[in-house]
Tab-separated table of C-alpha atoms and ligand atoms in Angstrom:
chain	number	residue	atom	x	y	z
A	1	MET	CA	0.005	-0.085	-0.011
A	2	LYS	CA	1.106	3.566	-0.627
A	3	ILE	CA	1.193	5.285	2.860
A	4	GLY	CA	1.903	8.775	3.930
A	5	PHE	CA	3.139	9.034	7.599
A	6	ILE	CA	3.125	12.434	9.445
A	7	GLY	CA	4.812	12.553	12.938
A	8	LEU	CA	7.908	10.532	13.120
A	9	GLY	CA	8.597	10.784	16.830
A	10	ASN	CA	9.159	8.193	19.554
A	11	MET	CA	5.988	6.301	18.436
A	12	GLY	CA	5.636	7.169	14.779
A	13	ALA	CA	9.144	6.347	13.570
A	14	PRO	CA	9.170	2.672	14.580
A	15	MET	CA	5.510	2.349	13.434
A	16	ALA	CA	6.480	3.812	9.917
A	17	ALA	CA	9.665	1.555	9.970
A	18	ASN	CA	7.628	-1.572	10.617
A	19	LEU	CA	5.181	-0.706	7.751
A	20	ALA	CA	8.115	-0.144	5.410
A	21	ALA	CA	9.765	-3.340	6.574
A	22	ALA	CA	6.467	-5.213	5.691
A	23	GLY	CA	6.795	-3.996	2.106
A	24	HIS	CA	4.550	-0.933	2.211
A	25	GLU	CA	5.631	2.186	0.282
A	26	VAL	CA	5.905	4.690	2.962
A	27	THR	CA	6.762	8.422	2.637
A	28	GLY	CA	7.122	10.386	5.920
A	29	PHE	CA	7.045	13.999	7.104
A	30	ASP	CA	8.045	15.468	10.450
A	31	THR	CA	8.883	19.022	11.312
A	32	VAL	CA	11.970	17.971	13.293
A	33	ALA	CA	12.645	14.203	13.141
A	34	ALA	CA	14.337	12.406	10.260
A	35	PRO	CA	12.580	9.479	8.663
A	36	PRO	CA	13.735	5.973	9.912
A	37	ALA	CA	15.262	3.376	7.506
A	38	GLY	CA	13.075	2.455	4.678
A	39	VAL	CA	10.793	5.479	4.810
A	40	ALA	CA	11.133	8.199	2.116
A	41	GLN	CA	11.323	11.755	3.149
A	42	ALA	CA	8.783	14.262	1.909
A	43	ALA	CA	9.241	18.099	1.945
A	44	SER	CA	5.844	18.782	3.591
A	45	ALA	CA	2.882	16.895	5.093
A	46	ALA	CA	0.815	17.548	1.835
A	47	GLU	CA	3.536	16.051	-0.166
A	48	ALA	CA	3.617	12.874	2.000
A	49	ALA	CA	-0.118	12.614	1.582
A	50	ALA	CA	-0.448	13.189	-2.196
A	51	GLY	CA	-1.304	9.925	-3.898
A	52	ALA	CA	-1.351	7.923	-0.650
A	53	GLU	CA	-4.143	5.256	-0.102
A	54	VAL	CA	-3.793	5.811	3.653
A	55	VAL	CA	-2.263	8.832	5.503
A	56	ILE	CA	-1.273	8.024	9.130
A	57	THR	CA	-0.758	10.973	11.670
A	58	MET	CA	0.987	10.321	15.016
A	59	LEU	CA	1.174	13.838	16.616
A	60	PRO	CA	1.350	15.376	20.063
A	61	ASN	CA	-2.130	16.874	20.449
A	62	GLY	CA	-5.499	17.932	18.903
A	63	ALA	CA	-4.506	21.432	17.913
A	64	ILE	CA	-1.628	20.203	15.845
A	65	LEU	CA	-3.688	17.299	14.419
A	66	LYS	CA	-6.311	19.803	13.225
A	67	ALA	CA	-3.601	22.059	11.725
A	68	VAL	CA	-2.034	19.079	9.891
A	69	ALA	CA	-5.419	17.752	8.791
A	70	GLY	CA	-6.122	21.146	7.213
A	71	ASP	CA	-2.904	20.714	5.058
A	72	VAL	CA	-3.232	17.147	4.115
A	73	ILE	CA	-7.072	16.811	3.398
A	74	PRO	CA	-6.868	18.910	0.259
A	75	ALA	CA	-3.823	16.946	-1.004
A	76	MET	CA	-5.369	13.464	-0.453
A	77	GLN	CA	-6.918	11.507	-3.319
A	78	SER	CA	-10.599	10.799	-3.249
A	79	GLY	CA	-11.425	7.575	-1.299
A	80	ALA	CA	-8.218	7.676	0.665
A	81	VAL	CA	-8.226	7.158	4.457
A	82	LEU	CA	-6.985	9.534	7.086
A	83	LEU	CA	-5.863	7.248	10.025
A	84	ASP	CA	-5.051	9.244	13.132
A	85	CYS	CA	-3.131	7.205	15.850
A	86	SER	CA	-2.364	10.149	18.208
A	87	THR	CA	-4.062	10.467	21.569
A	88	VAL	CA	-6.145	13.692	21.264
A	89	ASP	CA	-9.431	15.072	22.688
A	90	VAL	CA	-12.529	13.415	21.429
A	91	ALA	CA	-13.939	16.832	20.127
A	92	SER	CA	-10.824	17.323	17.830
A	93	ALA	CA	-11.059	13.716	16.613
A	94	ARG	CA	-14.694	14.208	15.592
A	95	GLU	CA	-14.010	17.559	13.953
A	96	VAL	CA	-11.083	16.020	11.899
A	97	ALA	CA	-13.256	13.148	10.861
A	98	ALA	CA	-16.020	15.554	9.694
A	99	MET	CA	-13.535	17.530	7.646
A	100	ALA	CA	-12.235	14.330	6.010
A	101	GLU	CA	-15.660	12.981	5.336
A	102	ALA	CA	-16.851	16.195	3.811
A	103	ALA	CA	-13.907	15.972	1.335
A	104	GLY	CA	-14.897	12.488	0.337
A	105	LEU	CA	-12.368	10.631	2.381
A	106	GLY	CA	-12.482	7.947	5.082
A	107	ALA	CA	-11.455	8.815	8.577
A	108	LEU	CA	-10.406	6.720	11.626
A	109	ASP	CA	-9.259	7.713	15.058
A	110	ALA	CA	-7.168	4.813	16.330
A	111	PRO	CA	-5.119	5.755	19.500
A	112	VAL	CA	-2.905	3.078	20.837
A	113	SER	CA	-1.698	1.390	23.992
A	114	GLY	CA	1.541	-0.473	24.221
A	115	GLY	CA	4.017	2.495	24.337
A	116	VAL	CA	7.366	2.878	22.598
A	117	GLY	CA	8.155	-0.838	23.159
A	118	GLY	CA	5.028	-2.008	21.525
A	119	ALA	CA	5.589	0.397	18.661
A	120	ALA	CA	8.976	-1.035	18.068
A	121	ALA	CA	7.859	-4.575	18.454
A	122	GLY	CA	4.718	-4.253	16.331
A	123	THR	CA	2.500	-5.260	19.240
A	124	LEU	CA	0.385	-2.187	19.762
A	125	THR	CA	-3.352	-2.399	20.580
A	126	PHE	CA	-5.430	-0.011	18.452
A	127	MET	CA	-8.825	1.483	19.709
A	128	VAL	CA	-10.671	2.379	16.573
A	129	GLY	CA	-13.529	4.924	15.779
A	130	GLY	CA	-14.934	5.544	12.271
A	131	GLY	CA	-16.679	3.756	9.483
A	132	GLU	CA	-16.629	0.148	8.541
A	133	ALA	CA	-15.057	0.736	5.085
A	134	GLY	CA	-12.098	2.759	6.508
A	135	PHE	CA	-11.607	0.023	9.200
A	136	ALA	CA	-11.421	-2.650	6.512
A	137	THR	CA	-8.845	-0.638	4.593
A	138	ALA	CA	-6.676	0.036	7.656
A	139	LYS	CA	-6.901	-3.619	9.045
A	140	PRO	CA	-3.750	-4.954	7.240
A	141	LEU	CA	-1.912	-2.042	8.574
A	142	PHE	CA	-3.034	-2.563	12.124
A	143	GLU	CA	-1.876	-6.148	11.780
A	144	VAL	CA	1.649	-5.034	10.812
A	145	MET	CA	1.925	-2.290	13.542
A	146	GLY	CA	-0.025	-4.078	16.262
A	147	GLN	CA	-1.410	-7.247	17.615
A	148	LYS	CA	-5.166	-6.142	18.128
A	149	ALA	CA	-7.434	-3.559	16.705
A	150	VAL	CA	-10.937	-3.147	18.397
A	151	HIS	CA	-13.550	-1.338	16.308
A	152	CYS	CA	-15.371	0.833	19.005
A	153	GLY	CA	-17.920	2.483	16.827
A	154	PRO	CA	-18.261	5.860	15.002
A	155	ALA	CA	-15.715	8.663	14.936
A	156	GLY	CA	-14.265	9.703	18.219
A	157	ASN	CA	-15.083	6.426	19.950
A	158	GLY	CA	-11.491	5.186	19.677
A	159	GLN	CA	-10.407	8.282	21.736
A	160	ALA	CA	-13.293	7.783	24.127
A	161	ALA	CA	-12.134	4.050	24.800
A	162	LYS	CA	-8.557	5.184	25.284
A	163	ILE	CA	-9.273	7.858	27.828
A	164	CYS	CA	-11.744	5.815	29.732
A	165	ASN	CA	-9.281	2.969	29.964
A	166	ASN	CA	-6.485	5.353	31.077
A	167	MET	CA	-8.761	7.112	33.513
A	168	ILE	CA	-9.190	3.649	35.407
A	169	LEU	CA	-5.386	2.986	35.002
A	170	GLY	CA	-4.528	6.345	36.596
A	171	VAL	CA	-6.986	5.842	39.510
A	172	THR	CA	-5.859	2.310	40.153
A	173	MET	CA	-2.275	3.199	40.140
A	174	ILE	CA	-2.719	5.792	42.642
A	175	ALA	CA	-4.870	3.341	44.836
A	176	THR	CA	-2.242	0.698	44.577
A	177	CYS	CA	0.628	3.156	45.516
A	178	GLU	CA	-1.166	4.697	48.408
A	179	ALA	CA	-2.120	1.274	49.706
A	180	PHE	CA	1.549	-0.014	49.556
A	181	ALA	CA	2.700	3.115	51.392
A	182	LEU	CA	0.019	2.525	54.089
A	183	ALA	CA	1.107	-1.208	54.355
A	184	ASP	CA	4.707	-0.045	54.911
A	185	LYS	CA	3.594	2.085	57.841
A	186	LEU	CA	1.574	-0.797	59.282
A	187	GLY	CA	4.665	-2.978	59.132
A	188	LEU	CA	3.278	-5.214	56.389
A	189	ASP	CA	5.931	-6.814	54.226
A	190	ARG	CA	5.589	-5.631	50.519
A	191	GLN	CA	5.958	-9.297	49.204
A	192	ALA	CA	3.157	-10.384	51.543
A	193	MET	CA	1.047	-7.481	50.459
A	194	TYR	CA	1.645	-8.384	46.873
A	195	ASP	CA	0.896	-12.102	47.371
A	196	VAL	CA	-2.388	-11.244	49.055
A	197	VAL	CA	-3.713	-8.376	46.770
A	198	SER	CA	-2.681	-10.033	43.556
A	199	THR	CA	-4.893	-13.032	44.291
A	200	SER	CA	-7.697	-10.977	46.082
A	201	SER	CA	-10.299	-8.470	45.228
A	202	GLY	CA	-7.828	-5.549	45.239
A	203	GLN	CA	-6.087	-7.020	42.191
A	204	SER	CA	-5.676	-4.942	39.077
A	205	TRP	CA	-3.185	-4.578	36.189
A	206	SER	CA	-1.364	-1.961	38.176
A	207	MET	CA	-0.675	-4.611	40.923
A	208	THR	CA	-0.088	-7.728	38.958
A	209	THR	CA	1.519	-6.605	35.667
A	210	TYR	CA	3.111	-3.378	36.472
A	211	CYS	CA	3.755	-3.541	40.235
A	212	PRO	CA	4.943	-0.090	41.509
A	213	ALA	CA	7.026	-1.697	44.331
A	214	PRO	CA	10.641	-2.615	43.210
A	215	GLY	CA	11.642	-6.293	43.674
A	216	VAL	CA	7.992	-7.453	43.804
A	217	GLY	CA	5.942	-9.065	41.109
A	218	PRO	CA	6.961	-9.182	37.521
A	219	LYS	CA	9.796	-6.850	36.189
A	220	SER	CA	8.362	-3.273	35.750
A	221	PRO	CA	9.805	0.311	35.631
A	222	SER	CA	10.007	0.357	39.536
A	223	ASP	CA	12.879	-2.253	39.056
A	224	ASN	CA	14.734	0.232	36.785
A	225	GLY	CA	14.603	3.350	39.076
A	226	TYR	CA	11.180	4.314	37.678
A	227	THR	CA	12.560	5.272	34.196
A	228	PRO	CA	9.456	5.169	31.889
A	229	GLY	CA	7.744	3.003	30.731
A	230	PHE	CA	4.822	5.164	30.673
A	231	ALA	CA	5.753	8.664	31.892
A	232	ALA	CA	3.705	10.471	34.508
A	233	ASP	CA	3.592	13.419	32.037
A	234	LEU	CA	1.788	11.238	29.468
A	235	MET	CA	-0.603	9.881	32.176
A	236	LEU	CA	-1.434	13.425	33.141
A	237	LYS	CA	-2.134	14.396	29.459
A	238	ASP	CA	-4.556	11.493	29.187
A	239	LEU	CA	-6.242	12.257	32.565
A	240	ARG	CA	-6.614	15.818	31.336
A	241	LEU	CA	-8.308	14.622	28.174
A	242	SER	CA	-10.672	12.471	30.169
A	243	GLN	CA	-11.675	15.386	32.356
A	244	ALA	CA	-12.199	17.660	29.342
A	245	ALA	CA	-14.427	14.906	27.877
A	246	ALA	CA	-16.288	14.509	31.078
A	247	SER	CA	-16.878	18.222	31.196
A	248	ASP	CA	-18.322	18.269	27.617
A	249	ALA	CA	-20.421	15.292	28.263
A	250	ASP	CA	-21.549	16.516	31.810
A	251	ALA	CA	-20.253	13.146	33.349
A	252	ASP	CA	-19.515	13.013	37.008
A	253	THR	CA	-15.952	11.575	37.392
A	254	PRO	CA	-14.713	12.511	41.016
A	255	MET	CA	-11.964	9.740	41.038
A	256	GLY	CA	-10.714	10.751	37.638
A	257	ALA	CA	-10.662	14.505	38.668
A	258	LEU	CA	-8.723	13.720	41.821
A	259	ALA	CA	-6.265	11.492	39.928
A	260	ALA	CA	-5.748	14.383	37.318
A	261	ALA	CA	-5.061	16.888	40.188
A	262	LEU	CA	-2.581	14.425	41.869
A	263	TYR	CA	-0.639	13.811	38.622
A	264	ALA	CA	-0.574	17.543	37.845
A	265	ARG	CA	0.892	18.145	41.342
A	266	PHE	CA	3.415	15.372	40.850
A	267	VAL	CA	4.545	16.369	37.488
A	268	GLU	CA	4.350	20.257	37.685
A	269	GLU	CA	5.339	20.906	41.264
A	270	GLU	CA	7.076	17.812	42.630
A	271	ASP	CA	9.641	15.424	40.999
A	272	GLY	CA	7.288	13.396	38.770
A	273	ALA	CA	8.289	14.965	35.328
A	274	GLY	CA	10.156	12.386	33.217
A	275	ARG	CA	9.577	9.564	35.804
A	276	ASP	CA	7.312	6.653	35.333
A	277	PHE	CA	3.705	7.075	36.398
A	278	SER	CA	4.222	4.297	39.013
A	279	ALA	CA	6.740	6.603	40.850
A	280	MET	CA	3.643	7.566	42.711
A	281	LEU	CA	4.772	4.933	45.237
A	282	PRO	CA	7.986	6.705	46.344
A	283	ARG	CA	6.072	9.920	46.457
A	284	PHE	CA	3.495	8.479	48.878
A	285	GLU	CA	6.182	6.754	50.955
A	286	THR	CA	7.815	10.180	51.883
A	287	ARG	CA	4.472	11.778	52.684
A	288	THR	CA	2.409	12.190	55.903
A	289	ARG	CA	-1.281	13.150	56.090
A	290	GLU	CA	-0.444	16.690	56.605
A	291	SER	CA	2.151	17.208	53.796
B	1	LIG	P1	6.724	12.691	20.038
B	1	LIG	O1	6.730	14.006	20.704
B	1	LIG	O2	8.057	11.884	20.227
B	1	LIG	O3	6.415	12.680	18.501
B	1	LIG	C1	5.607	13.602	17.929
B	1	LIG	C2	6.226	14.021	16.540
B	1	LIG	O4	5.353	15.009	15.902
B	1	LIG	C3	7.627	14.887	16.873
B	1	LIG	O5	8.664	14.159	16.113
B	1	LIG	C4	7.309	16.200	16.265
B	1	LIG	O6	8.349	16.766	15.670
B	1	LIG	C5	6.185	15.854	15.290
B	1	LIG	N1	5.386	17.028	14.860
B	1	LIG	C6	4.861	18.061	15.751
B	1	LIG	N2	4.139	18.875	14.967
B	1	LIG	C7	4.307	18.404	13.661
B	1	LIG	C8	3.681	19.010	12.472
B	1	LIG	N3	2.942	20.111	12.454
B	1	LIG	N4	3.982	18.312	11.317
B	1	LIG	C9	4.776	17.188	11.348
B	1	LIG	N5	5.308	16.642	12.429
B	1	LIG	C10	5.024	17.271	13.586
B	1	LIG	O7	5.478	11.953	20.733
B	1	LIG	P2	5.216	10.410	20.835
B	1	LIG	O8	5.728	9.708	22.118
B	1	LIG	O9	5.684	9.747	19.624
B	1	LIG	O10	3.605	10.272	20.848
B	1	LIG	C11	2.816	10.509	19.775
B	1	LIG	C12	1.343	10.466	20.188
B	1	LIG	O11	1.127	9.085	20.631
B	1	LIG	C13	0.859	11.407	21.272
B	1	LIG	O12	-0.397	11.801	20.956
B	1	LIG	C14	0.993	10.465	22.431
B	1	LIG	O13	0.066	10.978	23.500
B	1	LIG	C15	0.610	9.167	21.877
B	1	LIG	N6	1.059	7.970	22.608
B	1	LIG	C16	2.347	7.976	23.114
B	1	LIG	C17	2.846	6.804	23.838
B	1	LIG	C18	4.201	6.825	24.386
B	1	LIG	O14	4.513	5.820	25.182
B	1	LIG	N7	5.121	7.654	23.824
B	1	LIG	C19	1.879	5.728	24.094
B	1	LIG	C20	0.595	5.886	23.587
B	1	LIG	C21	0.056	7.017	22.891
């Protein structure tokens, strides 16, 4: 397939490289990053999009996505699919899909989970919003870049699924970390805490797959000095997106709001910037009820 790929950063570069390695003809554009091996360089986003059957974007936020969409949509051939894999707000995703559809194009929002490791290994999970025809066109590309693609409904629903999942993740990670810190103060051994909770009703992915306590459970960023992994900054971004969506939809999300406030404090006022999001555990360890 002839593919335009815009946004060749930490995630986009390995995704584009995997598509090229699978035999697709990939032309890339990034305002800063150079294309990875096997990907041809275009002089602009519009040039990368011209003649492509699918144009993939992997960009930082909704404002940049809307600006790039404004450049590429007029350059795309009729019937082509605009496939956005960035994590952006639901409203921007729906606006871009409407712009693309008005121009006779297919549009999908397909944010991912799996991080930089999953992008490099081609094991991402895609949460996809948009029409059936576009999903069918993009399916072979999801199979190269990932291991699973779930069609979640019309435009914007991929972003909706992603931010709801990550709101649960942010809340459960904080709950797991504060419980470990309480267990420490009660004299409960961390291994015993893990052995009980990982097989009891407090169990979650945060405990059993990504345990925030070093030396306990499977290997995780806590065993590597809390080097991300999934950075606290990116968790904060996703929690803010879920709060913006909750506000637009008039949904009551008190735990999500508190998680967003705690990660904002951790990243912007404490030492959380650039650390894994599970570094909430050392944060709670050093705190008291008053601090
Ligand atoms: P990144 O900052 O490494 O990459 C973004 C790239 O977009 C950069 O190379 C930047 O130069 C480029 N860019 C910015 N404006 C541009 C423009 N106008 N035209 C062309 N290129 C432009 O970010 P990333 O880690 O690759 O993340 C990309 C997206 O994926 C984000 O929405 C992020 O939330 C999401 N995501 C990231 C991870 C992760 O672990 N890094 C995991 C899941 C989802």
